[in-house]
Coordinates of C-alpha atoms in Angstrom, one line a residue:
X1 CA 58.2 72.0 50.8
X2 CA 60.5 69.3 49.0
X3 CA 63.4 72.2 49.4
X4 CA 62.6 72.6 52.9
X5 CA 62.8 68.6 53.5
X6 CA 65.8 68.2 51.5
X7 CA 67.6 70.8 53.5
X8 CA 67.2 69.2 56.9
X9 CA 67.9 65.7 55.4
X10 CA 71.5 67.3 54.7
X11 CA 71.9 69.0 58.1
X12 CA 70.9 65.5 59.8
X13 CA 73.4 63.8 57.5
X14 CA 75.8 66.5 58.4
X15 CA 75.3 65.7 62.0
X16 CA 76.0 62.3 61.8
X17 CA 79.0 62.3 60.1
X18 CA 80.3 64.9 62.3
X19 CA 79.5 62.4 65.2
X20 CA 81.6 59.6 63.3
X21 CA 84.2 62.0 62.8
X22 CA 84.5 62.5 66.5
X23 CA 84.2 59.1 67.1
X24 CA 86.9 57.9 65.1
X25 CA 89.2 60.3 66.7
X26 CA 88.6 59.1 70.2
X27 CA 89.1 56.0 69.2
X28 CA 91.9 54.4 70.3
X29 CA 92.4 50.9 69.3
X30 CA 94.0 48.1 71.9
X31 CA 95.2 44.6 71.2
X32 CA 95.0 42.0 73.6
X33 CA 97.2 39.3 73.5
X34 CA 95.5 35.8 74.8
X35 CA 97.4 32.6 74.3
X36 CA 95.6 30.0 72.6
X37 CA 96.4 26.2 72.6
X38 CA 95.3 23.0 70.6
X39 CA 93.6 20.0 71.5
X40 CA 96.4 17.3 70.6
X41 CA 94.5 14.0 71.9
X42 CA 91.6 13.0 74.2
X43 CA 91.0 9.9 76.4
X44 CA 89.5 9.4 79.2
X45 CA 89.1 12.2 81.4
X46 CA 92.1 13.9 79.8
X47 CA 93.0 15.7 77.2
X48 CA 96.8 17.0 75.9
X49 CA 96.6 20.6 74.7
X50 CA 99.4 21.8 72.5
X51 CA 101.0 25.6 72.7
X52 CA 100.2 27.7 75.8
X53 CA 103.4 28.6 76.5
X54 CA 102.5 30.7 79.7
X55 CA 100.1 28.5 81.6
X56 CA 100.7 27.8 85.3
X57 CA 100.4 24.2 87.1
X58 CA 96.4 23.9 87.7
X59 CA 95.6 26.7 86.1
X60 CA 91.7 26.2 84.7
X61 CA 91.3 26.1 81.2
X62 CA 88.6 26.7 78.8
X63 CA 87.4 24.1 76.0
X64 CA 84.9 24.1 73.6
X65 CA 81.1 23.7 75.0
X66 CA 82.1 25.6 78.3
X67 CA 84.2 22.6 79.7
X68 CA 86.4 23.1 81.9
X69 CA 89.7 21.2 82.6
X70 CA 93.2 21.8 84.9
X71 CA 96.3 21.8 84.0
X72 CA 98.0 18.8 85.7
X73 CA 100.7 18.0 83.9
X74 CA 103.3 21.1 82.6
X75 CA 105.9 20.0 80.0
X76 CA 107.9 21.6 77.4
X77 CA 106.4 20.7 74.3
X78 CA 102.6 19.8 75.3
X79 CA 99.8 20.5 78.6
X80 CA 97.8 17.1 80.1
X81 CA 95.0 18.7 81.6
X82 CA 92.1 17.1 83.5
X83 CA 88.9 17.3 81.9
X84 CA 85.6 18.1 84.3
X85 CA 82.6 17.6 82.5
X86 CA 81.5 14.9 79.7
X87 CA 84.6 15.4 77.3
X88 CA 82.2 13.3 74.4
X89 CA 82.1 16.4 71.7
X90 CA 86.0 17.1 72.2
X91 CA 88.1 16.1 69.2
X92 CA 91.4 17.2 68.0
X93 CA 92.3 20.3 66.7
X94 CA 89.9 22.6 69.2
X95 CA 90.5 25.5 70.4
X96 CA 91.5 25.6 74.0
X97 CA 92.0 29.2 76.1
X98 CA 93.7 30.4 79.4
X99 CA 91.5 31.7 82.4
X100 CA 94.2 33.1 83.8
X101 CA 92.8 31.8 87.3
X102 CA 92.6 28.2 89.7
X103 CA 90.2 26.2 90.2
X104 CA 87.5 28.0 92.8
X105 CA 83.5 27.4 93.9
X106 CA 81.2 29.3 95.1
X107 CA 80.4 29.9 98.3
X108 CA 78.2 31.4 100.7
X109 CA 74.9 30.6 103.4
X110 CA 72.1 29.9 100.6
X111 CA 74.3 26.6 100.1
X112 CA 72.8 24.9 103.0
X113 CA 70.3 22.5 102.2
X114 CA 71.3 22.6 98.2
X115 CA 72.7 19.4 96.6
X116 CA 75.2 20.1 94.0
X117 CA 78.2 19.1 92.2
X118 CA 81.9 20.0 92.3
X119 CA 81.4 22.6 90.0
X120 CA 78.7 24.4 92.5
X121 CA 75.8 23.3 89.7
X122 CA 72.5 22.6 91.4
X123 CA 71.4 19.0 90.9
X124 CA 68.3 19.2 93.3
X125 CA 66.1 20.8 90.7
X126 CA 65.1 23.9 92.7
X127 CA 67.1 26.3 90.5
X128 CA 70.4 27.6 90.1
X129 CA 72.5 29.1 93.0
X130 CA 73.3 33.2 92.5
X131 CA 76.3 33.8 94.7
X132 CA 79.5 36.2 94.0
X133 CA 81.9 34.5 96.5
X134 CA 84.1 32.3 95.4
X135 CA 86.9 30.7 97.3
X136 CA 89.7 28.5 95.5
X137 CA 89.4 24.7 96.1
X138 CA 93.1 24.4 97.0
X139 CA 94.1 26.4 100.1
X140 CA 97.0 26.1 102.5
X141 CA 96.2 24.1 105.9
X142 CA 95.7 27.3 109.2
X143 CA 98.7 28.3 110.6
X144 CA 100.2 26.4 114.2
X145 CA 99.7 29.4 115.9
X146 CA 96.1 30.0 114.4
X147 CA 95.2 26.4 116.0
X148 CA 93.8 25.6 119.5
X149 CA 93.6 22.2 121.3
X150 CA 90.3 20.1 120.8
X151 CA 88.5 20.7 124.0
X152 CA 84.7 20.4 122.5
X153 CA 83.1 17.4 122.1
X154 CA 81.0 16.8 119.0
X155 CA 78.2 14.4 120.3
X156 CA 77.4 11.6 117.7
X157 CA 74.1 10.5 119.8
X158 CA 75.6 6.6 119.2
X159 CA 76.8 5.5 122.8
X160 CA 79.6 3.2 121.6
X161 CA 81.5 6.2 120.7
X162 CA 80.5 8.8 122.9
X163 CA 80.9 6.9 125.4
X164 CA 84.7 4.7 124.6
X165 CA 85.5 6.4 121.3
X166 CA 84.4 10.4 122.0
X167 CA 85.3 12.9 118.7
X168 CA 85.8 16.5 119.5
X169 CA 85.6 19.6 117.2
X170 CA 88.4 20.0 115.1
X171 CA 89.6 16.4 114.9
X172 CA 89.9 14.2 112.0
X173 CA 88.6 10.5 112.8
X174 CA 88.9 7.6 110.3
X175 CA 85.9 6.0 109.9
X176 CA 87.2 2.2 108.1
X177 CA 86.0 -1.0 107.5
X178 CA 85.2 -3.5 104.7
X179 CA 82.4 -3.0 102.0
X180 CA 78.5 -3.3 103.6
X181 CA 79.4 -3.0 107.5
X182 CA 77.5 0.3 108.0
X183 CA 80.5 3.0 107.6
X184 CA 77.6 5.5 105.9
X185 CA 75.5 4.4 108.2
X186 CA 77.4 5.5 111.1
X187 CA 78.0 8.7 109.6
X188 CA 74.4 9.9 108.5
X189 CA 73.5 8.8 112.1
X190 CA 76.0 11.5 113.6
X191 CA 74.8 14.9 110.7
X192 CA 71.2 13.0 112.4
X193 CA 72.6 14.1 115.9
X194 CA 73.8 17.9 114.8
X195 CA 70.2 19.3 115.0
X196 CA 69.8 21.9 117.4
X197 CA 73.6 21.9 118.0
X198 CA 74.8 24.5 116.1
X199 CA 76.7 22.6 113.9
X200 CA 76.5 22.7 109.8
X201 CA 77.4 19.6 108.2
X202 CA 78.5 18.6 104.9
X203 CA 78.3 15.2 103.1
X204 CA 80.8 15.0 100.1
X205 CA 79.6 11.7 98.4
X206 CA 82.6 10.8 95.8
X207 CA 81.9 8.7 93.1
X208 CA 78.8 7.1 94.8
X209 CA 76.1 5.0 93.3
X210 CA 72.9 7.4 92.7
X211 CA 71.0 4.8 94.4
X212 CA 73.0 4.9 97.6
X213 CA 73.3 8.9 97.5
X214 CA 69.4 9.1 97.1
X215 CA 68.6 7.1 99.9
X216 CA 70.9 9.0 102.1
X217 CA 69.3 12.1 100.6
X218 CA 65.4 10.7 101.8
X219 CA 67.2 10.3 105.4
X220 CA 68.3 13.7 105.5
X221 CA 64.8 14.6 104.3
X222 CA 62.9 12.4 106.5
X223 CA 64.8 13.8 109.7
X224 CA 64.6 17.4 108.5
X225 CA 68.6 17.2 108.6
X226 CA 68.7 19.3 105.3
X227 CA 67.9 22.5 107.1
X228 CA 71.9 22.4 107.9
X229 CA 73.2 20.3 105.8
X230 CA 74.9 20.5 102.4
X231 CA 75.4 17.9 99.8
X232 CA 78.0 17.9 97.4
X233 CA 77.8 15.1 94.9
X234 CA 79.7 12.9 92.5
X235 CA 78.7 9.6 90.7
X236 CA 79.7 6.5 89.4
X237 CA 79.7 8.2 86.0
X238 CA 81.1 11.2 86.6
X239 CA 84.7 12.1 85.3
X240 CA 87.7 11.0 87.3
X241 CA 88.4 14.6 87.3
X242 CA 85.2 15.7 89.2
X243 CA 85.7 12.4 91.9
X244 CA 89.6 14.0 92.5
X245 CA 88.3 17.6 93.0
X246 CA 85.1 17.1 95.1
X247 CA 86.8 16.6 98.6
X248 CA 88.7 19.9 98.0
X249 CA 85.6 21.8 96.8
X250 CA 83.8 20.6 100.1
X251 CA 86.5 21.8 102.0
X252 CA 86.3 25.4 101.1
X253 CA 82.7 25.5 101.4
X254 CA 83.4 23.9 104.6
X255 CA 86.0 26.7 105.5
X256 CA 84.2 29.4 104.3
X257 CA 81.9 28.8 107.7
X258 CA 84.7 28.0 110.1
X259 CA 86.0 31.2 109.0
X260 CA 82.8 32.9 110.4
X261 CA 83.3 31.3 113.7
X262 CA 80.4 28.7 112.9
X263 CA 81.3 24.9 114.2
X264 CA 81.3 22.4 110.5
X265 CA 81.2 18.9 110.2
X266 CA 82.1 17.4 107.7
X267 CA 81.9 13.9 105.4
X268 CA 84.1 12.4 103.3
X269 CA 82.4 9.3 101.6
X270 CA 84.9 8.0 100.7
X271 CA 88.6 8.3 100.2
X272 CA 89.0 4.9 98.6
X273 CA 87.2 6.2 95.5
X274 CA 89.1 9.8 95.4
X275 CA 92.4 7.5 95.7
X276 CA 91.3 5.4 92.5
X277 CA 90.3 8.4 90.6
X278 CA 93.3 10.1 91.2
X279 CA 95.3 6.6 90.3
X280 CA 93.3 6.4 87.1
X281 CA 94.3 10.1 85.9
X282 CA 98.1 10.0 87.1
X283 CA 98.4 6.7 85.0
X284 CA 96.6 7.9 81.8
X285 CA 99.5 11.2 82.2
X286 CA 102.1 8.7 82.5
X287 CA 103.0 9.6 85.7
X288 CA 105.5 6.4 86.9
X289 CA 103.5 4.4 89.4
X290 CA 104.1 3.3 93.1
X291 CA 102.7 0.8 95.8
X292 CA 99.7 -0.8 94.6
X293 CA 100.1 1.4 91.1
X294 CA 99.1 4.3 93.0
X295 CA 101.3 7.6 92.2
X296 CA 103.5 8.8 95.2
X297 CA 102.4 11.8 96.0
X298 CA 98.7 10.1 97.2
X299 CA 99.9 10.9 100.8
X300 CA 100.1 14.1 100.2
X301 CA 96.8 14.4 98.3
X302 CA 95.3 13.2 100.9
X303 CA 97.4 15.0 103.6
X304 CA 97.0 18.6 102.4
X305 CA 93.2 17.8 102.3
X306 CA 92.7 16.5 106.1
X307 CA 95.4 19.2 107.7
X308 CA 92.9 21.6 106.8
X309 CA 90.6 20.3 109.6
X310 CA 91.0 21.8 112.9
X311 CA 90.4 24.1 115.6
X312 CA 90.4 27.8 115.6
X313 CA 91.8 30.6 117.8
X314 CA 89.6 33.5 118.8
X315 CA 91.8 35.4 116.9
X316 CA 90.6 33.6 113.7
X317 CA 86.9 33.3 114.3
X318 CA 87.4 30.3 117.1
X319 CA 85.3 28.2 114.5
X320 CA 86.0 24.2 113.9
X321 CA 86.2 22.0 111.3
X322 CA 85.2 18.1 112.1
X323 CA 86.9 15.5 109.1
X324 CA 85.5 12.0 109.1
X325 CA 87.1 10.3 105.8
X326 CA 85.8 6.6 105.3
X327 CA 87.9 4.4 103.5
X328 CA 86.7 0.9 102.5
X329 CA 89.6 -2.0 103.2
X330 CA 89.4 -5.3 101.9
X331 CA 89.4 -8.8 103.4
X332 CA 89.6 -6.8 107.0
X333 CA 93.5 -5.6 105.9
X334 CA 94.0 -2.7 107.9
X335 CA 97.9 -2.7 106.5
X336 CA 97.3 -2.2 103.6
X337 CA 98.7 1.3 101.4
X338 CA 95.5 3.8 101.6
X339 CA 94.3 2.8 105.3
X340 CA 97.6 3.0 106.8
X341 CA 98.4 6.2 105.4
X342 CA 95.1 7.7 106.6
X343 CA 95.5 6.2 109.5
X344 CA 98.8 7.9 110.2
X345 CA 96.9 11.2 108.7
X346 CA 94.3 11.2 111.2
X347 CA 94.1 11.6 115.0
X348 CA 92.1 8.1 115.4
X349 CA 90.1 5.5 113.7
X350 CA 86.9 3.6 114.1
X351 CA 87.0 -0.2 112.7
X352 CA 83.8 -1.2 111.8
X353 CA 84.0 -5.3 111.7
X354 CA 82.2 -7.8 109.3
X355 CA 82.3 -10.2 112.0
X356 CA 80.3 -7.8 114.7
X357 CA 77.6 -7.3 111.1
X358 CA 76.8 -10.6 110.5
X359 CA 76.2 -11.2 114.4
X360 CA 74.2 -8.1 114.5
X361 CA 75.6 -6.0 116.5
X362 CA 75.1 -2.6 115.3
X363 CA 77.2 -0.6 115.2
X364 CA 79.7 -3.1 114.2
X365 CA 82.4 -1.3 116.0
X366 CA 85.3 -2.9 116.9
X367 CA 86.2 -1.1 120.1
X368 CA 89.6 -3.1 120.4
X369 CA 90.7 -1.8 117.1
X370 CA 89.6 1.9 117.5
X371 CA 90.9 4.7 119.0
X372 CA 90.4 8.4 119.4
X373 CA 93.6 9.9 120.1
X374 CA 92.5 13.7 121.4
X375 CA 88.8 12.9 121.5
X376 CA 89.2 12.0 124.6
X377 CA 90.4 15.6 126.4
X378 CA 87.2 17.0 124.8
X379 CA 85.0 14.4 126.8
X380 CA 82.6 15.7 129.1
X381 CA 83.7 15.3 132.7
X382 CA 80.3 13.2 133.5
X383 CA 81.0 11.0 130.8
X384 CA 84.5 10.4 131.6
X385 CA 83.0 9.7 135.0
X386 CA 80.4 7.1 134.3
X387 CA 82.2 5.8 131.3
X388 CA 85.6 5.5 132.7
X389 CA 86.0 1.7 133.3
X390 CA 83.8 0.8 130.6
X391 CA 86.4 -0.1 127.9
X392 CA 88.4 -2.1 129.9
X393 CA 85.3 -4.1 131.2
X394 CA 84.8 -4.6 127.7
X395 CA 88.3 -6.1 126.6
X396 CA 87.7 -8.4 129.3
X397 CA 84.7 -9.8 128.4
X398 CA 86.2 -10.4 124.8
X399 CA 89.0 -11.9 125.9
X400 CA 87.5 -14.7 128.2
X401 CA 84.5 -14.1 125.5
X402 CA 86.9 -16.1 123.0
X403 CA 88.2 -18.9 125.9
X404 CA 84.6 -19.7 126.6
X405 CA 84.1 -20.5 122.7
X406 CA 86.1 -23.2 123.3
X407 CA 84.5 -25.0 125.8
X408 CA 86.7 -24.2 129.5
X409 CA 85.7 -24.5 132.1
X410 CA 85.3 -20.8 133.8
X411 CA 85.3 -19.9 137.5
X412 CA 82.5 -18.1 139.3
X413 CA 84.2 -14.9 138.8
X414 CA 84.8 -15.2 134.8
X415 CA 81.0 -15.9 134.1
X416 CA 80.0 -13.2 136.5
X417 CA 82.3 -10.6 133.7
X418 CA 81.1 -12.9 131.1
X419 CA 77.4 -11.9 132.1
X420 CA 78.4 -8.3 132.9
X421 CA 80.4 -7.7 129.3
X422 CA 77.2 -9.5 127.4
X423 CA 75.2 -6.7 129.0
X424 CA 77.8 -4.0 127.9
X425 CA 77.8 -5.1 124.3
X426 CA 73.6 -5.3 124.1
X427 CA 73.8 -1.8 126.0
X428 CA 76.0 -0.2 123.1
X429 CA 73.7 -2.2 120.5
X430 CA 71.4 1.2 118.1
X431 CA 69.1 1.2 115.7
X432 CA 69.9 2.9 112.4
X433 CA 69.0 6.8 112.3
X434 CA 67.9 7.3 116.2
X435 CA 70.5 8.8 118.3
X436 CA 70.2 9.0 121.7
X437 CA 70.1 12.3 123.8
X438 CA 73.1 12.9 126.3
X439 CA 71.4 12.5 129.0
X440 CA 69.8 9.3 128.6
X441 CA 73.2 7.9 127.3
X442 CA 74.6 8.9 130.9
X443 CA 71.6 7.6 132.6
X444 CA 72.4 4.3 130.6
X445 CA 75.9 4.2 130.9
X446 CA 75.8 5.0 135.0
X447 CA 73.6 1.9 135.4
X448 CA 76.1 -0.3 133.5
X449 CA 78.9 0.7 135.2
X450 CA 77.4 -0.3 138.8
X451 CA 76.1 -3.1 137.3
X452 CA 72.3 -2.7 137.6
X453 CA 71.3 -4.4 134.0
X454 CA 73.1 -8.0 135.7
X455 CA 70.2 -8.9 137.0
X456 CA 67.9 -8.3 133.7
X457 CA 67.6 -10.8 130.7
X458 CA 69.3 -10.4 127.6
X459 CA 66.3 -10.2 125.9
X460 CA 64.9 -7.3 128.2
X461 CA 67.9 -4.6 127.8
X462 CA 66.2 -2.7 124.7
X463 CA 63.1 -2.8 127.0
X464 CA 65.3 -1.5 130.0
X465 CA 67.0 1.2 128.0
X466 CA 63.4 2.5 126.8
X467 CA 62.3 3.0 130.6
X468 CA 64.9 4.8 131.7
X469 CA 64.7 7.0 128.9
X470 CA 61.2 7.5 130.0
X471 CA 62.0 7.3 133.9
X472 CA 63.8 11.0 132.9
X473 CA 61.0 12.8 133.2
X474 CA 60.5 12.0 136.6
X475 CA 63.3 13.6 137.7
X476 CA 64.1 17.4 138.6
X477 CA 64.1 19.6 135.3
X478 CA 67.5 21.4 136.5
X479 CA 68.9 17.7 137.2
X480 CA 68.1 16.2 133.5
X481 CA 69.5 20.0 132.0
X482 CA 72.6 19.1 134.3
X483 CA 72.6 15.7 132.7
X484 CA 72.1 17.2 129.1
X485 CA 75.2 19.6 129.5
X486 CA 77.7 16.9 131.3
X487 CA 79.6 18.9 132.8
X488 CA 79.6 17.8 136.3
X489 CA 77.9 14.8 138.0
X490 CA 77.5 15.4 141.7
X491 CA 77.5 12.6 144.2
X492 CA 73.8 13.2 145.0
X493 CA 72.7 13.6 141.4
X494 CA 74.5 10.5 140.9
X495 CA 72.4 8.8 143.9
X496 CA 69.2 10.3 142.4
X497 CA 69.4 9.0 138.9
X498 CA 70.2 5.0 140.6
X499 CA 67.0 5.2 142.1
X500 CA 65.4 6.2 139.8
X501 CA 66.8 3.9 137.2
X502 CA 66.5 0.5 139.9
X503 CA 62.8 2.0 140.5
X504 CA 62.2 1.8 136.9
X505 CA 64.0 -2.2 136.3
X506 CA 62.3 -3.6 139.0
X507 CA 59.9 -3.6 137.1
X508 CA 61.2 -5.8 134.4
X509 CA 61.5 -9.4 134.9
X510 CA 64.8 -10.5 136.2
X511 CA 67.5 -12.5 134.7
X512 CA 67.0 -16.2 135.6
X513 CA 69.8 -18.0 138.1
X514 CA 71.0 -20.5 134.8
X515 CA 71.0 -17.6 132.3
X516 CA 75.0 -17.4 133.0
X517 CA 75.5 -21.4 131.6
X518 CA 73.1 -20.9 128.7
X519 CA 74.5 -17.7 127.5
X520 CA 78.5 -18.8 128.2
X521 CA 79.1 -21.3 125.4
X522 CA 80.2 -18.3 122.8
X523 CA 77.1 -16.4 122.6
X524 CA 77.3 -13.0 120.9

């Protein structure tokens, strides 16, 4: 028995070391050569890495603790790479290793109604994101001949600027103002106006307080606005590096759906933080400063990021990409370096005023200030029609507006556009977070324009507003689906929606005959 066992003991051994044998002979060995730097100091948000001969300009590197940095600044004897992630545990002396690779992020349709950061990490607590596409952050701007014109209008659902300041698909409009005169505000309300509109929006908050991003966060919730929105997210705290990336990673999210054909709007809050961020990590590199200490390529920065907004051929998809960029001025100086280059960037702006806030009118636009350069060919014809002599009306008033402060005396005919632009400025007064459906906005706007709300008190127009909105459905189904499209207004739906819209203020009480010398002396 023990003979029998220690004969197939040997015969297994036997086995095995013919399977080594084999093995080894197989075997052949491969070196791989990977360049390897060192951490040579660490500051804020940077780090300079020593060796790594071979790296490319913004190639991603590899630190210690799977951090993550780009290579920003290539020079002959030593790397300055952005860090982006807490850069605490670095010291010098680590190891630091090529990815070969740019900066990318994931992307892909389980995205949409995710909050997460540059980096494509979930920060809504409902568990990490599996997706295998990944595009990179930086991408060249479409083609000329892969563009169309802007001839769709993206509805806002706030009457001031669908009716005198109208944003199409594939435009980039400015949204600027000083600190705490409702820029967010006026950008929430519009992702607030995307439901049902085939439209996906995304809100890129850049270096934010968390305070301010949760609350717009609870909005999007409250309105169920997350169902096709996505949030990308950086805070006060984050590293400069993250702040100057965000915009670009929102982008190609962004363009991964225009590239499907889908229509995207979306958010950039704000530029005036990405600006100082990118300030703050060109002068820790030495870079030599500019105007304002900012380096000067920031035009291009922010350039190459807005040209990638635009309009697509059906060639391409035929999808749309909507940039709003808010930028924060200071002391009402639109001249200064950031706005004016944005503002040369972009195909408009909107100038929110701090003067308009404190007299609450909301939204504090400055219509004499704003413009919308190709918004306007993507207005809807009934719109244009109705809303046509609006503006003008309206620099009028504010022009006589500011000789009335004064005391003069005004003719007959001055208080009579007096009355009618006090009207147009209450009409184009909105709550926060309720945007109004097309066709009640042309309802409202039609009755302006021919002057119907002159005979209604000031105090009365919210009250007016409200009963046309429910004098709508009163009329015709097929007319208020007319209304809701814009395309055309037809002389006899025209007549139909005055009558019902005088039916419907008769009912309020009138303005009084001395309203017109009460409401004169520089009432706003």
């Amino acid at each position: 028995m023990k003979q029998w066992f220690d004969s197939g003991l040997s015969q297994s051994y036997q086995h095995l070391f013919t399977q080594f044998q084999q093995a080894r002979e197989t075997l052949s060995p491969t070196i791989v050569a990977q360049e390897v730097g060192t951490v040579i100091s660490v500051s804020a948000g940077i780090a300079m890495v020593d060796g790594l001969p071979g790296v490319g300009f913004e190639e991603l590197l590899l630190f210690p603790g799977n951090i993550y940095g780009i290579a920003f600044n290539v020079d002959e004897h030593e790397v300055g790479v952005v860090l982006l992630g807490d850069y605490w545990h670095l010291s010098t002396g680590d190891e630091v290793k090529r990815t070969g690779r740019v900066m990318d992020v994931a992307v892909g349709d389980e995205l949409i109604g995710r909050v997460i950061d540059p980096l494509g990490r979930a920060l809504d607590g409902k568990g990490n994101i599996a997706l295998t596409k990944r595009m990179p952050i930086e991408r060249p701007a479409p083609e000329i001949m892969a563009r169309l014109p802007v001839t769709e209008p993206l509805q806002t659902g706030l009457k001031v600027l669908d009716a005198l300041l109208p944003i199409g698909r594939g435009q980039r409009e400015l949204l600027m103002g000083d600190r705490q005169t409702g820029k967010t505000s006026i950008a929430v309300d519009i992702i607030l106006n995307q439901k049902n509109k085939n439209v996906i929006c995304i809100y890129c908050a850049i270096g934010q307080k968390s305070a301010s991003v949760a609350k717009t966060l609870a909005t999007f919730n409250a309105h169920n606005a997350m169902d096709y929105t996505l949030m990308m997210v950086t805070e006060g705290n984050d590293p400069p590096g993250l702040n100057y990336i965000a915009p670009y990673a929102a982008t190609s999210i962004a363009e991964y759906f225009m590239l499907e054909g889908k229509d995207v709007l979306i958010v950039y809050d704000d530029l005036t933080q990405h600006a100082r961020s990118y300030r703050e990590l060109s002068l820790l590199l030495r870079r030599p400063p500019g105007r304002e200490a900012f380096p000067g390529d920031i035009f291009y920065v922010h350039s190459r990021l807005l040209e990638r907004s635009t309009h697509l051929n059906k060639e391409h998809g035929g999808g749309s990409l909507t940039a709003l960029p808010i930028i924060e001025t200071e002391a009402q100086n639109m001249s200064a370096y950031i706005p004016t280059n944005l503002i040369s960037i972009t195909d408009g702006q909107i100038y929110l005023s701090p003067n308009l806030f404190d007299l609450g009118v909301l939204p504090a636009v400055d219509v004499g200030k704003s413009v919308s350069r190709v918004g306007g060919k993507a207005q809807r014809p009934a719109f244009r029609k109705v809303a046509g002599a609006l503006k003008l009306a309206y620099a009028q008033f504010e022009e006589l507006e500011t000789f009335a402060r004064f005391g003069a005396r005004l003719d007959a005919n001055s208080l009579k556009t007096i009355e009618h632009g006090q009207r147009i400025r209450a009409c184009l007064k909105q709550a926060e977070s309720s945007p109004v459906a097309v066709s009640t906005q042309i309802c409202i706007l039609l009755a302006l324009t021919n002057g119907l709300f002159d005979t209604i008190a000031l105090d009365n127009i919210i009250a007016a507003q409200q009963a046309i909105a429910q004098g709508l459905k009163s009329l015709e189904q097929k007319l208020v689906a007319n209304l809701e499209t814009a395309q055309t207004l037809k002389d006899e739906d025209k007549q139909q929606v005055l009558v019902m819209v005088k039916r419907v203020l008769q009912e309020l009480a009138p303005v009084s005959p001395h309203s017109a010398d009460k409401t004169t002396a520089g009432k706003t």
